[in-house]
Short mmCIF file of C-alpha atoms in Angstrom, two decimals:
data_model
loop_
_atom_site.label_atom_id
_atom_site.label_comp_id
_atom_site.label_asym_id
_atom_site.label_seq_id
_atom_site.Cartn_x
_atom_site.Cartn_y
_atom_site.Cartn_z
CA MET A 1496 79.33 -33.54 24.50
CA ALA A 1497 77.60 -36.82 25.72
CA ALA A 1498 74.78 -34.32 26.42
CA GLY A 1499 74.42 -32.91 22.90
CA VAL A 1500 74.39 -36.33 21.64
CA ALA A 1501 71.79 -37.68 23.88
CA ALA A 1502 69.53 -34.40 23.08
CA TRP A 1503 69.37 -35.58 19.24
CA LEU A 1504 68.82 -38.99 19.90
CA PRO A 1505 64.98 -39.11 19.90
CA PHE A 1506 64.84 -37.11 16.56
CA ALA A 1507 67.00 -39.88 14.81
CA ARG A 1508 65.04 -42.53 16.12
CA ALA A 1509 62.20 -40.97 14.94
CA ALA A 1510 63.82 -40.52 11.47
CA ALA A 1511 64.87 -44.24 11.38
CA ILE A 1512 61.08 -45.60 12.00
CA GLY A 1513 59.63 -42.83 9.13
CA TRP A 1514 58.31 -40.29 11.64
CA MET A 1515 60.52 -37.41 10.09
CA PRO A 1516 61.91 -37.19 6.51
CA VAL A 1517 65.51 -37.65 6.28
CA ALA A 1518 65.76 -37.15 2.38
CA SER A 1519 66.70 -33.66 1.08
CA THR A 1520 64.59 -33.78 -2.21
CA PRO A 1521 61.07 -32.79 -2.42
CA MET A 1522 58.31 -35.43 -2.27
CA PRO A 1523 56.83 -36.35 -5.87
CA VAL A 1524 53.51 -34.62 -6.62
CA PRO A 1525 50.51 -36.73 -5.71
CA PRO A 1526 48.50 -38.33 -8.56
CA GLN A 1527 45.74 -35.64 -9.75
CA ASP A 1528 41.95 -36.87 -9.43
CA LYS A 1529 40.60 -37.21 -12.53
CA ARG A 1530 36.84 -36.16 -11.14
CA LYS A 1531 38.74 -33.12 -10.17
CA ALA A 1532 38.13 -31.19 -13.93
CA GLN A 1533 34.43 -32.21 -13.35
CA ASP A 1534 34.34 -31.08 -9.86
CA GLY A 1535 35.78 -28.07 -10.57
CA LEU A 1536 34.43 -24.25 -10.28
CA ILE A 1537 31.90 -23.06 -12.51
CA ILE A 1538 30.91 -19.46 -13.07
CA LEU A 1539 27.68 -18.15 -13.92
CA ASN A 1540 27.00 -14.77 -15.23
CA VAL A 1541 23.73 -13.52 -14.30
CA SER A 1542 22.62 -10.30 -15.93
CA GLY A 1543 26.53 -9.00 -15.72
CA THR A 1544 27.13 -10.21 -12.22
CA LYS A 1545 29.41 -13.30 -11.90
CA PHE A 1546 28.84 -15.77 -9.29
CA GLN A 1547 31.65 -19.16 -8.59
CA THR A 1548 30.19 -22.16 -6.99
CA TRP A 1549 31.36 -25.66 -7.11
CA ARG A 1550 29.53 -27.91 -9.54
CA THR A 1551 29.17 -30.76 -6.93
CA THR A 1552 27.09 -27.80 -4.94
CA LEU A 1553 24.52 -27.35 -7.76
CA GLU A 1554 24.15 -30.96 -8.36
CA ARG A 1555 22.88 -31.80 -4.88
CA TYR A 1556 19.47 -30.68 -6.44
CA PRO A 1557 19.29 -32.77 -9.82
CA ASP A 1558 15.42 -31.64 -9.78
CA THR A 1559 16.19 -27.84 -10.43
CA LEU A 1560 17.60 -25.97 -13.39
CA LEU A 1561 21.18 -25.64 -12.10
CA GLY A 1562 21.59 -28.83 -10.74
CA SER A 1563 20.51 -30.67 -14.01
CA THR A 1564 21.87 -30.76 -17.41
CA GLU A 1565 19.18 -28.16 -18.54
CA ARG A 1566 21.88 -25.59 -17.86
CA ASP A 1567 24.16 -26.48 -20.47
CA PHE A 1568 21.60 -24.75 -23.09
CA PHE A 1569 22.75 -21.33 -21.19
CA PHE A 1570 26.54 -22.37 -21.62
CA HIS A 1571 28.94 -19.52 -23.30
CA GLU A 1572 31.50 -21.08 -25.15
CA GLU A 1573 33.50 -18.12 -25.81
CA THR A 1574 33.57 -16.90 -22.18
CA ASN A 1575 33.44 -20.33 -20.75
CA GLU A 1576 30.42 -19.37 -18.39
CA TYR A 1577 26.65 -19.86 -17.79
CA PHE A 1578 24.77 -16.97 -18.76
CA PHE A 1579 21.48 -16.14 -17.25
CA ASP A 1580 19.52 -12.96 -17.86
CA ARG A 1581 17.89 -12.88 -14.72
CA ASP A 1582 17.67 -10.67 -11.80
CA PRO A 1583 21.03 -11.02 -9.72
CA ASP A 1584 19.92 -9.88 -6.37
CA ILE A 1585 17.36 -12.53 -6.27
CA PHE A 1586 19.70 -15.05 -7.56
CA ARG A 1587 21.98 -14.49 -4.19
CA HIS A 1588 19.18 -16.02 -2.22
CA ILE A 1589 18.54 -19.09 -4.99
CA LEU A 1590 22.50 -19.92 -4.85
CA ASN A 1591 22.73 -19.47 -1.06
CA PHE A 1592 19.84 -22.16 -1.36
CA TYR A 1593 22.07 -24.55 -3.26
CA ARG A 1594 24.63 -24.19 -0.37
CA THR A 1595 23.04 -24.30 2.52
CA GLY A 1596 20.03 -25.87 2.01
CA LYS A 1597 17.74 -23.42 3.34
CA LEU A 1598 15.69 -21.15 1.06
CA HIS A 1599 14.84 -17.34 2.64
CA TYR A 1600 12.63 -14.90 1.31
CA PRO A 1601 14.40 -11.18 0.87
CA ARG A 1602 11.61 -8.87 2.67
CA GLN A 1603 12.75 -6.05 0.34
CA GLU A 1604 11.98 -7.88 -3.28
CA CYS A 1605 8.57 -7.99 -4.88
CA ILE A 1606 6.82 -11.28 -4.05
CA SER A 1607 5.78 -11.61 -7.97
CA ALA A 1608 9.36 -11.22 -8.94
CA TYR A 1609 10.46 -13.68 -6.35
CA ASP A 1610 7.99 -16.24 -7.34
CA GLU A 1611 9.15 -15.83 -11.05
CA GLU A 1612 12.62 -16.36 -10.30
CA LEU A 1613 11.76 -19.62 -8.28
CA ALA A 1614 9.81 -20.88 -11.05
CA PHE A 1615 12.46 -20.22 -13.51
CA PHE A 1616 15.01 -22.23 -11.75
CA GLY A 1617 12.52 -24.73 -11.10
CA ILE A 1618 12.60 -24.63 -6.83
CA ILE A 1619 9.31 -24.93 -5.24
CA PRO A 1620 8.59 -22.15 -2.62
CA GLU A 1621 7.26 -24.81 -0.17
CA ILE A 1622 10.51 -25.38 1.10
CA ILE A 1623 11.32 -22.01 2.26
CA GLY A 1624 12.60 -21.92 5.77
CA ASP A 1625 10.58 -21.53 8.97
CA CYS A 1626 11.78 -17.93 9.83
CA CYS A 1627 10.24 -16.64 6.44
CA TYR A 1628 7.54 -18.64 5.53
CA GLU A 1629 4.64 -17.25 7.11
CA GLU A 1630 5.98 -13.53 5.94
CA TYR A 1631 6.41 -15.11 2.24
CA LYS A 1632 2.74 -16.53 2.47
CA ASP A 1633 1.40 -13.02 4.00
CA ARG A 1634 2.80 -11.09 1.13
CA ARG A 1635 1.46 -13.59 -1.65
CA ARG A 1636 -1.91 -13.62 -0.07
CA GLU A 1637 -1.99 -9.93 -0.06
CA ASN A 1638 -0.61 -9.76 -3.62
CA ALA A 1639 -3.38 -12.26 -4.49
CA GLU A 1640 -6.13 -10.08 -3.28
CA ARG A 1641 -4.43 -6.97 -4.80
CA LEU A 1642 -4.50 -8.90 -8.11
CA GLN A 1643 -8.05 -9.95 -7.75
CA ASP A 1644 -9.01 -6.19 -6.85
CA ASP A 1645 -7.18 -5.12 -9.73
CA GLU A 1646 -9.25 -7.64 -12.06
CA GLU A 1647 -12.55 -6.23 -10.30
CA MET A 1648 -11.66 -2.81 -11.11
CA ASP A 1649 -11.23 -3.37 -14.64
CA MET A 1650 -14.51 -5.13 -15.15
CA SER A 1651 -16.23 -2.28 -13.31
CA ASN A 1652 -14.47 0.61 -15.12
CA ASP A 1653 -15.74 3.70 -14.83
CA VAL A 1654 -15.61 4.50 -18.42
CA THR A 1655 -19.38 3.37 -19.82
CA PRO A 1656 -19.07 0.77 -22.56
CA VAL A 1657 -21.25 1.84 -25.83
CA ASN A 1658 -23.41 -0.99 -26.15
CA LEU A 1659 -25.02 -1.18 -22.73
CA THR A 1660 -28.73 -2.35 -22.56
CA PHE A 1661 -30.87 -0.67 -20.07
CA ARG A 1662 -31.00 -2.95 -17.25
CA GLU A 1663 -26.97 -3.25 -17.49
CA TYR A 1664 -26.66 0.61 -17.19
CA LEU A 1665 -29.00 0.47 -13.89
CA TRP A 1666 -27.14 -1.93 -12.34
CA ARG A 1667 -23.77 -0.39 -13.09
CA ALA A 1668 -25.18 2.87 -11.39
CA PHE A 1669 -26.47 1.34 -8.49
CA GLU A 1670 -23.21 -0.62 -8.11
CA ASN A 1671 -20.96 2.60 -9.14
CA PRO A 1672 -22.86 5.58 -8.59
CA HIS A 1673 -19.92 7.58 -9.81
CA THR A 1674 -20.65 6.71 -13.50
CA SER A 1675 -23.25 9.29 -13.65
CA THR A 1676 -24.76 12.49 -12.25
CA LEU A 1677 -28.32 11.06 -11.90
CA ALA A 1678 -26.86 7.59 -9.98
CA LEU A 1679 -25.01 9.71 -7.73
CA VAL A 1680 -28.27 11.99 -6.70
CA PHE A 1681 -30.29 9.00 -6.09
CA TYR A 1682 -27.25 7.37 -4.15
CA TYR A 1683 -27.27 10.70 -1.71
CA VAL A 1684 -31.18 10.61 -1.31
CA THR A 1685 -31.18 6.87 -0.29
CA GLY A 1686 -28.37 7.89 2.10
CA PHE A 1687 -30.42 10.74 3.53
CA PHE A 1688 -33.58 8.69 3.60
CA ILE A 1689 -31.88 5.82 5.95
CA ALA A 1690 -30.40 8.51 8.23
CA ILE A 1691 -33.99 10.12 8.65
CA SER A 1692 -35.63 6.72 9.22
CA VAL A 1693 -32.96 5.44 11.99
CA MET A 1694 -33.52 8.93 13.35
CA ALA A 1695 -36.97 8.76 13.37
CA ASN A 1696 -36.94 5.23 14.82
CA VAL A 1697 -34.94 6.66 18.00
CA VAL A 1698 -36.70 9.90 18.58
CA GLU A 1699 -40.39 8.41 18.49
CA THR A 1700 -39.63 6.64 21.91
CA VAL A 1701 -38.82 9.95 23.55
CA PRO A 1702 -40.87 10.96 26.04
CA CYS A 1703 -43.02 14.27 24.88
CA GLY A 1704 -45.22 15.03 27.85
CA THR A 1705 -48.74 14.29 28.84
CA LEU A 1706 -51.95 14.47 26.59
CA PRO A 1707 -55.11 15.93 27.68
CA ASN A 1708 -57.36 13.88 30.12
CA ARG A 1709 -54.21 11.93 30.82
CA SER A 1710 -52.00 11.73 33.51
CA LYS A 1711 -49.29 9.30 32.09
CA GLU A 1712 -46.65 10.50 29.78
CA VAL A 1713 -46.53 9.39 26.24
CA SER A 1714 -43.98 9.06 23.70
CA CYS A 1715 -43.48 11.32 20.87
CA GLY A 1716 -44.55 8.32 18.60
CA ASP A 1717 -47.79 8.19 20.22
CA ARG A 1718 -48.60 12.08 20.16
CA TYR A 1719 -47.32 12.63 16.83
CA ALA A 1720 -48.72 9.54 15.21
CA LEU A 1721 -49.37 10.80 12.09
CA ALA A 1722 -46.31 12.84 11.42
CA PHE A 1723 -44.03 9.84 12.36
CA PHE A 1724 -46.53 7.53 10.27
CA CYS A 1725 -45.86 9.74 6.76
CA LEU A 1726 -42.55 10.07 7.66
CA ASP A 1727 -41.76 6.25 7.58
CA THR A 1728 -44.15 5.87 4.88
CA ALA A 1729 -41.85 8.26 2.97
CA CYS A 1730 -39.09 6.29 3.89
CA VAL A 1731 -40.18 2.63 3.23
CA MET A 1732 -41.35 3.97 -0.31
CA ILE A 1733 -37.90 4.93 -1.20
CA PHE A 1734 -36.52 1.84 0.27
CA THR A 1735 -38.99 -0.36 -1.70
CA VAL A 1736 -38.50 1.34 -4.89
CA GLU A 1737 -34.78 0.96 -4.56
CA TYR A 1738 -35.14 -2.96 -3.90
CA LEU A 1739 -37.19 -3.58 -6.91
CA LEU A 1740 -35.16 -1.70 -9.05
CA ARG A 1741 -31.98 -3.45 -7.99
CA LEU A 1742 -34.11 -6.59 -8.49
CA ILE A 1743 -35.20 -6.05 -11.90
CA ALA A 1744 -31.73 -4.66 -12.89
CA ALA A 1745 -29.62 -7.69 -11.15
CA PRO A 1746 -27.71 -9.95 -13.52
CA SER A 1747 -28.91 -12.84 -11.28
CA ARG A 1748 -32.07 -12.38 -9.49
CA TYR A 1749 -31.71 -15.33 -7.75
CA LYS A 1750 -28.24 -14.55 -6.39
CA PHE A 1751 -29.31 -11.39 -5.56
CA MET A 1752 -31.97 -12.34 -3.50
CA LYS A 1753 -30.19 -14.58 -1.21
CA SER A 1754 -27.32 -12.05 -1.05
CA VAL A 1755 -27.41 -10.75 2.84
CA MET A 1756 -27.95 -7.24 1.64
CA SER A 1757 -31.39 -8.33 0.04
CA VAL A 1758 -32.30 -10.03 3.05
CA ILE A 1759 -31.49 -6.90 5.11
CA ASP A 1760 -33.55 -4.84 2.63
CA VAL A 1761 -36.54 -7.16 3.03
CA VAL A 1762 -36.73 -7.00 6.55
CA ALA A 1763 -36.43 -3.45 7.00
CA ILE A 1764 -39.21 -2.91 4.87
CA MET A 1765 -41.89 -5.85 6.03
CA PRO A 1766 -42.76 -4.08 9.21
CA TYR A 1767 -44.59 -1.70 7.51
CA TYR A 1768 -46.71 -3.58 5.31
CA ILE A 1769 -47.40 -5.84 8.16
CA GLY A 1770 -48.34 -3.00 10.12
CA LEU A 1771 -50.98 -2.17 7.21
CA VAL A 1772 -52.81 -5.24 6.62
CA MET A 1773 -53.21 -5.96 10.56
CA THR A 1774 -56.17 -5.64 11.96
CA ASP A 1775 -57.21 -4.22 15.66
CA ASN A 1776 -57.46 -7.21 17.54
CA ASP A 1777 -55.15 -6.53 20.19
CA GLN A 1778 -54.35 -10.13 20.44
CA VAL A 1779 -53.22 -9.74 16.70
CA SER A 1780 -51.45 -6.47 17.56
CA GLY A 1781 -49.58 -7.88 20.12
CA ALA A 1782 -47.97 -10.80 18.15
CA PHE A 1783 -46.96 -8.41 15.13
CA VAL A 1784 -45.97 -5.22 17.56
CA THR A 1785 -42.37 -6.73 18.08
CA LEU A 1786 -42.01 -6.62 14.27
CA ARG A 1787 -41.25 -3.14 14.62
CA VAL A 1788 -37.77 -3.71 16.30
CA PHE A 1789 -36.30 -4.92 12.73
CA ARG A 1790 -36.79 -1.41 11.51
CA VAL A 1791 -33.38 -1.19 13.33
CA PHE A 1792 -32.03 -3.15 10.66
CA ARG A 1793 -32.63 -0.12 8.27
CA ILE A 1794 -28.84 1.08 9.93
CA PHE A 1795 -27.40 -2.03 8.22
CA LYS A 1796 -28.03 -0.16 4.71
CA PHE A 1797 -25.63 2.15 5.49
CA SER A 1798 -22.78 0.01 4.49
CA ARG A 1799 -23.69 0.48 0.88
CA HIS A 1800 -22.73 4.06 1.92
CA SER A 1801 -19.70 3.99 4.03
CA ALA A 1802 -16.32 1.99 3.56
CA GLY A 1803 -15.71 1.39 6.97
CA LEU A 1804 -18.72 -0.74 7.43
CA ARG A 1805 -17.61 -2.69 4.53
CA ILE A 1806 -14.12 -3.30 6.01
CA LEU A 1807 -15.60 -4.21 9.32
CA GLY A 1808 -17.69 -6.61 7.58
CA TYR A 1809 -14.77 -8.23 5.14
CA THR A 1810 -12.75 -8.38 8.52
CA LEU A 1811 -15.48 -10.28 10.52
CA LYS A 1812 -15.68 -12.61 7.27
CA SER A 1813 -11.85 -13.18 7.51
CA CYS A 1814 -11.82 -13.77 10.84
CA ALA A 1815 -14.90 -16.31 11.14
CA SER A 1816 -12.26 -19.40 12.45
CA GLU A 1817 -10.63 -16.97 15.05
CA LEU A 1818 -14.48 -15.53 16.23
CA GLY A 1819 -15.67 -19.42 16.10
CA PHE A 1820 -12.47 -20.54 18.38
CA LEU A 1821 -13.36 -17.41 20.82
CA LEU A 1822 -16.93 -18.37 21.12
CA PHE A 1823 -16.29 -22.01 21.75
CA SER A 1824 -13.73 -21.16 24.15
CA LEU A 1825 -16.10 -19.09 25.90
CA THR A 1826 -18.75 -21.50 26.06
CA MET A 1827 -16.56 -24.43 27.19
CA ALA A 1828 -15.41 -21.97 30.16
CA ILE A 1829 -19.19 -20.82 30.77
CA ILE A 1830 -20.21 -24.18 31.36
CA ILE A 1831 -17.36 -25.26 33.41
CA PHE A 1832 -17.35 -22.14 35.87
CA ALA A 1833 -20.81 -22.70 36.31
CA THR A 1834 -20.88 -26.06 37.45
CA VAL A 1835 -18.16 -25.39 39.89
CA MET A 1836 -19.68 -22.22 41.10
CA PHE A 1837 -22.94 -23.98 41.38
CA TYR A 1838 -21.81 -26.89 43.95
CA ALA A 1839 -19.37 -23.96 45.52
CA GLU A 1840 -22.28 -22.09 46.61
CA LYS A 1841 -24.83 -24.97 47.07
CA GLY A 1842 -24.32 -24.92 50.79
CA SER A 1843 -25.18 -21.53 51.22
CA THR A 1844 -28.64 -20.30 52.44
CA ALA A 1845 -28.48 -16.72 50.58
CA SER A 1846 -27.12 -17.91 47.80
CA LYS A 1847 -28.42 -16.82 44.45
CA PHE A 1848 -26.91 -19.76 42.55
CA THR A 1849 -30.03 -22.06 42.43
CA SER A 1850 -29.02 -24.12 39.46
CA ILE A 1851 -26.56 -24.53 36.55
CA PRO A 1852 -28.18 -22.48 34.20
CA ALA A 1853 -28.72 -19.51 36.71
CA ALA A 1854 -24.89 -19.52 37.04
CA PHE A 1855 -24.45 -18.82 33.72
CA TRP A 1856 -24.94 -15.26 34.15
CA TYR A 1857 -22.71 -15.00 36.52
CA THR A 1858 -19.88 -16.75 34.79
CA ILE A 1859 -20.91 -14.79 31.30
CA VAL A 1860 -20.69 -11.30 33.41
CA THR A 1861 -17.53 -12.00 35.17
CA MET A 1862 -15.60 -13.58 32.20
CA THR A 1863 -16.24 -10.57 29.92
CA THR A 1864 -15.17 -7.98 32.97
CA LEU A 1865 -18.56 -6.61 33.32
CA GLY A 1866 -19.53 -7.69 36.73
CA TYR A 1867 -22.87 -6.23 37.62
CA GLY A 1868 -22.94 -7.38 41.24
CA ASP A 1869 -26.43 -8.63 41.26
CA MET A 1870 -24.89 -12.23 41.72
CA VAL A 1871 -21.79 -12.71 44.04
CA PRO A 1872 -20.61 -16.00 45.59
CA LYS A 1873 -20.63 -16.16 49.80
CA THR A 1874 -18.53 -18.75 50.31
CA ILE A 1875 -14.94 -18.79 50.30
CA VAL A 1876 -14.00 -21.63 47.67
CA GLY A 1877 -16.83 -19.76 45.42
CA LYS A 1878 -14.65 -16.49 45.54
CA VAL A 1879 -11.67 -18.22 45.10
CA PHE A 1880 -13.02 -20.31 41.96
CA GLY A 1881 -14.65 -16.39 40.91
CA SER A 1882 -11.64 -14.97 40.76
CA ILE A 1883 -10.00 -17.69 38.71
CA CYS A 1884 -12.97 -17.31 36.51
CA SER A 1885 -12.41 -13.49 36.07
CA LEU A 1886 -8.56 -13.79 34.98
CA SER A 1887 -9.49 -16.68 32.83
CA GLY A 1888 -12.01 -14.52 30.86
CA VAL A 1889 -9.48 -12.08 30.32
CA LEU A 1890 -6.96 -14.67 28.95
CA VAL A 1891 -9.63 -16.41 26.79
CA ILE A 1892 -10.94 -13.29 25.00
CA ALA A 1893 -7.59 -11.61 24.67
CA LEU A 1894 -5.95 -14.37 22.53
CA PRO A 1895 -7.95 -14.08 19.30
CA VAL A 1896 -8.04 -9.98 19.52
CA PRO A 1897 -4.45 -9.69 17.70
CA VAL A 1898 -5.51 -11.59 14.92
CA ILE A 1899 -8.55 -9.94 14.32
CA VAL A 1900 -6.65 -6.39 14.69
CA SER A 1901 -4.33 -7.31 12.23
CA ASN A 1902 -6.85 -8.76 9.60
CA PHE A 1903 -8.48 -5.62 10.11
CA SER A 1904 -5.57 -3.49 9.36
CA ARG A 1905 -4.55 -5.55 6.25
CA ILE A 1906 -7.87 -5.17 4.76
CA TYR A 1907 -8.40 -1.36 5.74
CA HIS A 1908 -4.69 -0.71 3.97
CA GLN A 1909 -5.77 -3.05 0.93
CA SER A 1910 -8.52 -1.15 0.64
CA GLN A 1911 -6.79 2.28 0.69
CA ARG A 1912 -4.27 1.19 -1.88
CA ALA A 1913 -7.46 0.01 -4.04
CA GLU A 1914 -9.16 3.74 -3.64
CA LYS A 1915 -5.53 5.18 -4.53
CA ARG A 1916 -5.07 3.11 -7.69
CA ARG A 1917 -8.80 3.76 -8.45
CA ALA A 1918 -8.14 7.45 -8.44
CA GLN A 1919 -5.05 7.40 -10.39
CA ARG A 1920 -6.59 5.57 -13.20
CA ALA A 1921 -9.40 7.84 -13.39
CA SER A 1922 -6.93 11.01 -13.53
CA LYS A 1923 -5.14 9.00 -16.38
CA GLU A 1924 -7.89 8.23 -18.15
CA ALA A 1925 -9.16 11.71 -17.83
CA GLY A 1926 -5.93 13.50 -18.92
CA GLN A 1927 -5.62 10.86 -21.81
CA ALA A 1928 -9.37 11.71 -23.01
CA LEU A 1929 -8.42 15.84 -22.52
CA VAL A 1930 -5.30 15.45 -24.72
CA GLY A 1931 -7.23 13.16 -27.24
CA LYS A 1932 -9.58 15.79 -27.71
CA ALA A 1933 -7.52 18.86 -27.91
CA ALA A 1934 -4.84 17.63 -30.23
CA SER A 1935 -6.28 14.46 -32.08
CA PRO A 1936 -8.48 15.44 -34.85
CA PRO A 1937 -11.32 12.69 -35.44
CA PHE A 1938 -10.92 9.29 -36.78
CA GLU A 1939 -12.46 9.77 -40.06
CA SER A 1940 -11.04 12.89 -41.22
CA GLN A 1941 -7.18 11.49 -40.50
CA HIS A 1942 -8.75 8.50 -42.37
CA HIS A 1943 -9.73 10.58 -45.54
CA HIS A 1944 -6.64 12.66 -45.32
CA LEU A 1945 -4.08 9.97 -45.33
CA LEU A 1946 -6.18 8.44 -48.60
CA HIS A 1947 -5.56 11.47 -50.20
CA CYS A 1948 -1.90 11.72 -49.44
CA LEU A 1949 -1.56 8.07 -50.76
CA GLU A 1950 -2.91 9.10 -54.15
CA LYS A 1951 -1.00 11.88 -54.51
CA THR A 1952 2.51 10.41 -53.93
CA THR A 1953 1.87 7.15 -55.46
CA HIS A 1954 3.90 7.59 -58.52
CA GLU A 1955 4.43 5.19 -61.57
CA THR A 1956 6.58 5.37 -64.67
CA LEU A 1957 6.27 2.41 -67.43
CA LYS A 1958 8.05 2.74 -70.45
CA GLY A 1959 8.47 0.11 -73.44
CA GLY A 1960 6.50 -2.43 -75.93
CA ARG A 1961 5.29 -5.64 -75.18
CA GLY A 1962 8.38 -8.14 -74.48
CA GLN A 1963 10.51 -4.96 -73.13
CA VAL A 1964 11.47 -5.11 -69.62
CA VAL A 1965 9.85 -1.66 -67.94
CA GLN A 1966 10.65 0.41 -64.33
CA HIS A 1967 8.07 0.25 -62.30
CA GLU A 1968 8.28 3.00 -59.14
CA THR A 1969 6.02 3.15 -56.59
CA ILE A 1970 5.91 5.34 -53.04
CA LEU A 1971 4.02 3.68 -50.48
CA LEU A 1972 3.25 4.98 -47.53
CA LEU A 1973 2.28 2.81 -44.09
CA VAL A 1974 0.04 4.27 -41.91
CA VAL A 1975 1.21 3.42 -38.50
CA TRP A 1976 -0.80 4.31 -35.40
CA ASP A 1977 1.55 5.78 -32.55
CA LYS A 1978 0.85 4.98 -29.06
CA VAL A 1979 2.87 7.39 -27.64
CA ASN A 1980 2.05 10.42 -29.40
CA GLU A 1981 -1.71 9.07 -29.86
CA GLY A 1982 -1.80 9.63 -33.73
CA PHE A 1983 -1.20 8.38 -36.88
CA THR A 1984 2.66 8.22 -38.35
CA LEU A 1985 3.45 8.19 -42.21
CA CYS A 1986 6.19 5.78 -43.16
CA ARG A 1987 7.21 6.21 -46.76
CA MET A 1988 9.07 3.44 -48.75
CA GLN A 1989 9.87 3.73 -52.31
CA CYS A 1990 9.86 0.32 -54.27
CA THR A 1991 11.51 -0.23 -57.74
CA CYS A 1992 10.25 -3.23 -59.71
CA LEU A 1993 11.19 -4.44 -63.10
CA HIS A 1994 8.40 -5.82 -65.18
CA GLN A 1995 8.07 -7.33 -68.64
CA THR A 1996 4.70 -6.15 -70.58
CA SER A 1997 3.30 -10.00 -70.54
CA ARG A 1998 4.61 -11.30 -67.19
CA VAL A 1999 6.73 -9.98 -64.08
CA VAL A 2000 10.33 -10.60 -64.43
CA HIS A 2001 11.85 -9.22 -61.05
CA HIS A 2002 10.31 -7.83 -57.89
#
């Protein structure tokens, strides 16, 4: 008995000092906070999909639409909810931003639609998290480039405008050879002569045996000098005519003359004309004979005929910063390792590292992993630093390569999408033109036919003398252009008017 009472003593003491309630009645209800109604749940109806969140969650960002009083304009009193006619899938990510404070980019959503939703709710895209920001910027840049390509394609549409001057027509034919058959023929003719010129420049250096009374073997260019001269003359004439026509038809001759392709055209044809005006003096001939090497620049004229070369040029242009970083890093490494190799091999008697500029050649061929073997280190220190130079070259060159490859892939896919859109638009326009010719009569005949129907269907009835009310019935025909069926649609409307003989009483 005493043991049982002792067991309950701690609970009695706890009840006495207030640790445990001793009253059997329930505790009173705590007073409700007046702010509870303001901090309650609110319902956001986004195109039929309902979301619930705390009011304080939205008010954490008062500069946005949902966090400010501007959301009251979208409040629907009958349903006691906020209605937004927006995309509910993207809104999930926007509401998650209010909850967590981190904005993410959904990879499966369209970048344009995502930007529109952010702009509508007043959220700046610069606060996107680091995990999604790079991909968001890449998608946004690709979309901007696609829109720019669409604008350029709209400006250079294949449908020839009606009021084109001869100069505009000529420039359009050069820039887009598929606009006419004559432009396409000239396009292929110039491409053929470019190939012939490049091949002739290579073949004329091939040995073609010996001439009579000569023991030394001569090249094909010297043996068949007249034939190669005539072929070169024909090619240069074609290139000159093309350049002059482009210069005449260019919208801005100054911009055309300073463009890269214009400079290539001039450099490709100038050696021929300089060779014509040269004298037979050996010194003068020797000074200008090196100009023949510039004929190799004719191969760059293929960039007008090859989409792959244009993509490569755009890639190099877009990777200018990466290529500059590569050249700068290689230059620093070459200077450092050339200096180290010179002082490491200075004590060797058989060393070919006579100076630091002479060691440049070794560091260049070593860092680019060529290794001709004409210059090799002899000392142990030189071999150690030569190995480090080789490994450093691999690392320095390999760093910017993924960036260049990704840019090339991006520009290539962008070009493919542009070609696909251009082909789809051309086929659509061709189909519309074919349907229009087959189904729709000329506009003039439809116009006269509608006027004739309007005269026949208009009916007027006038009864009564002066001061009496008369009835005026008119059947109106409204001519509406139907975009779907590509034709005119007649809408019949009957109007009844009450007139007085001197003035209108009711209309």
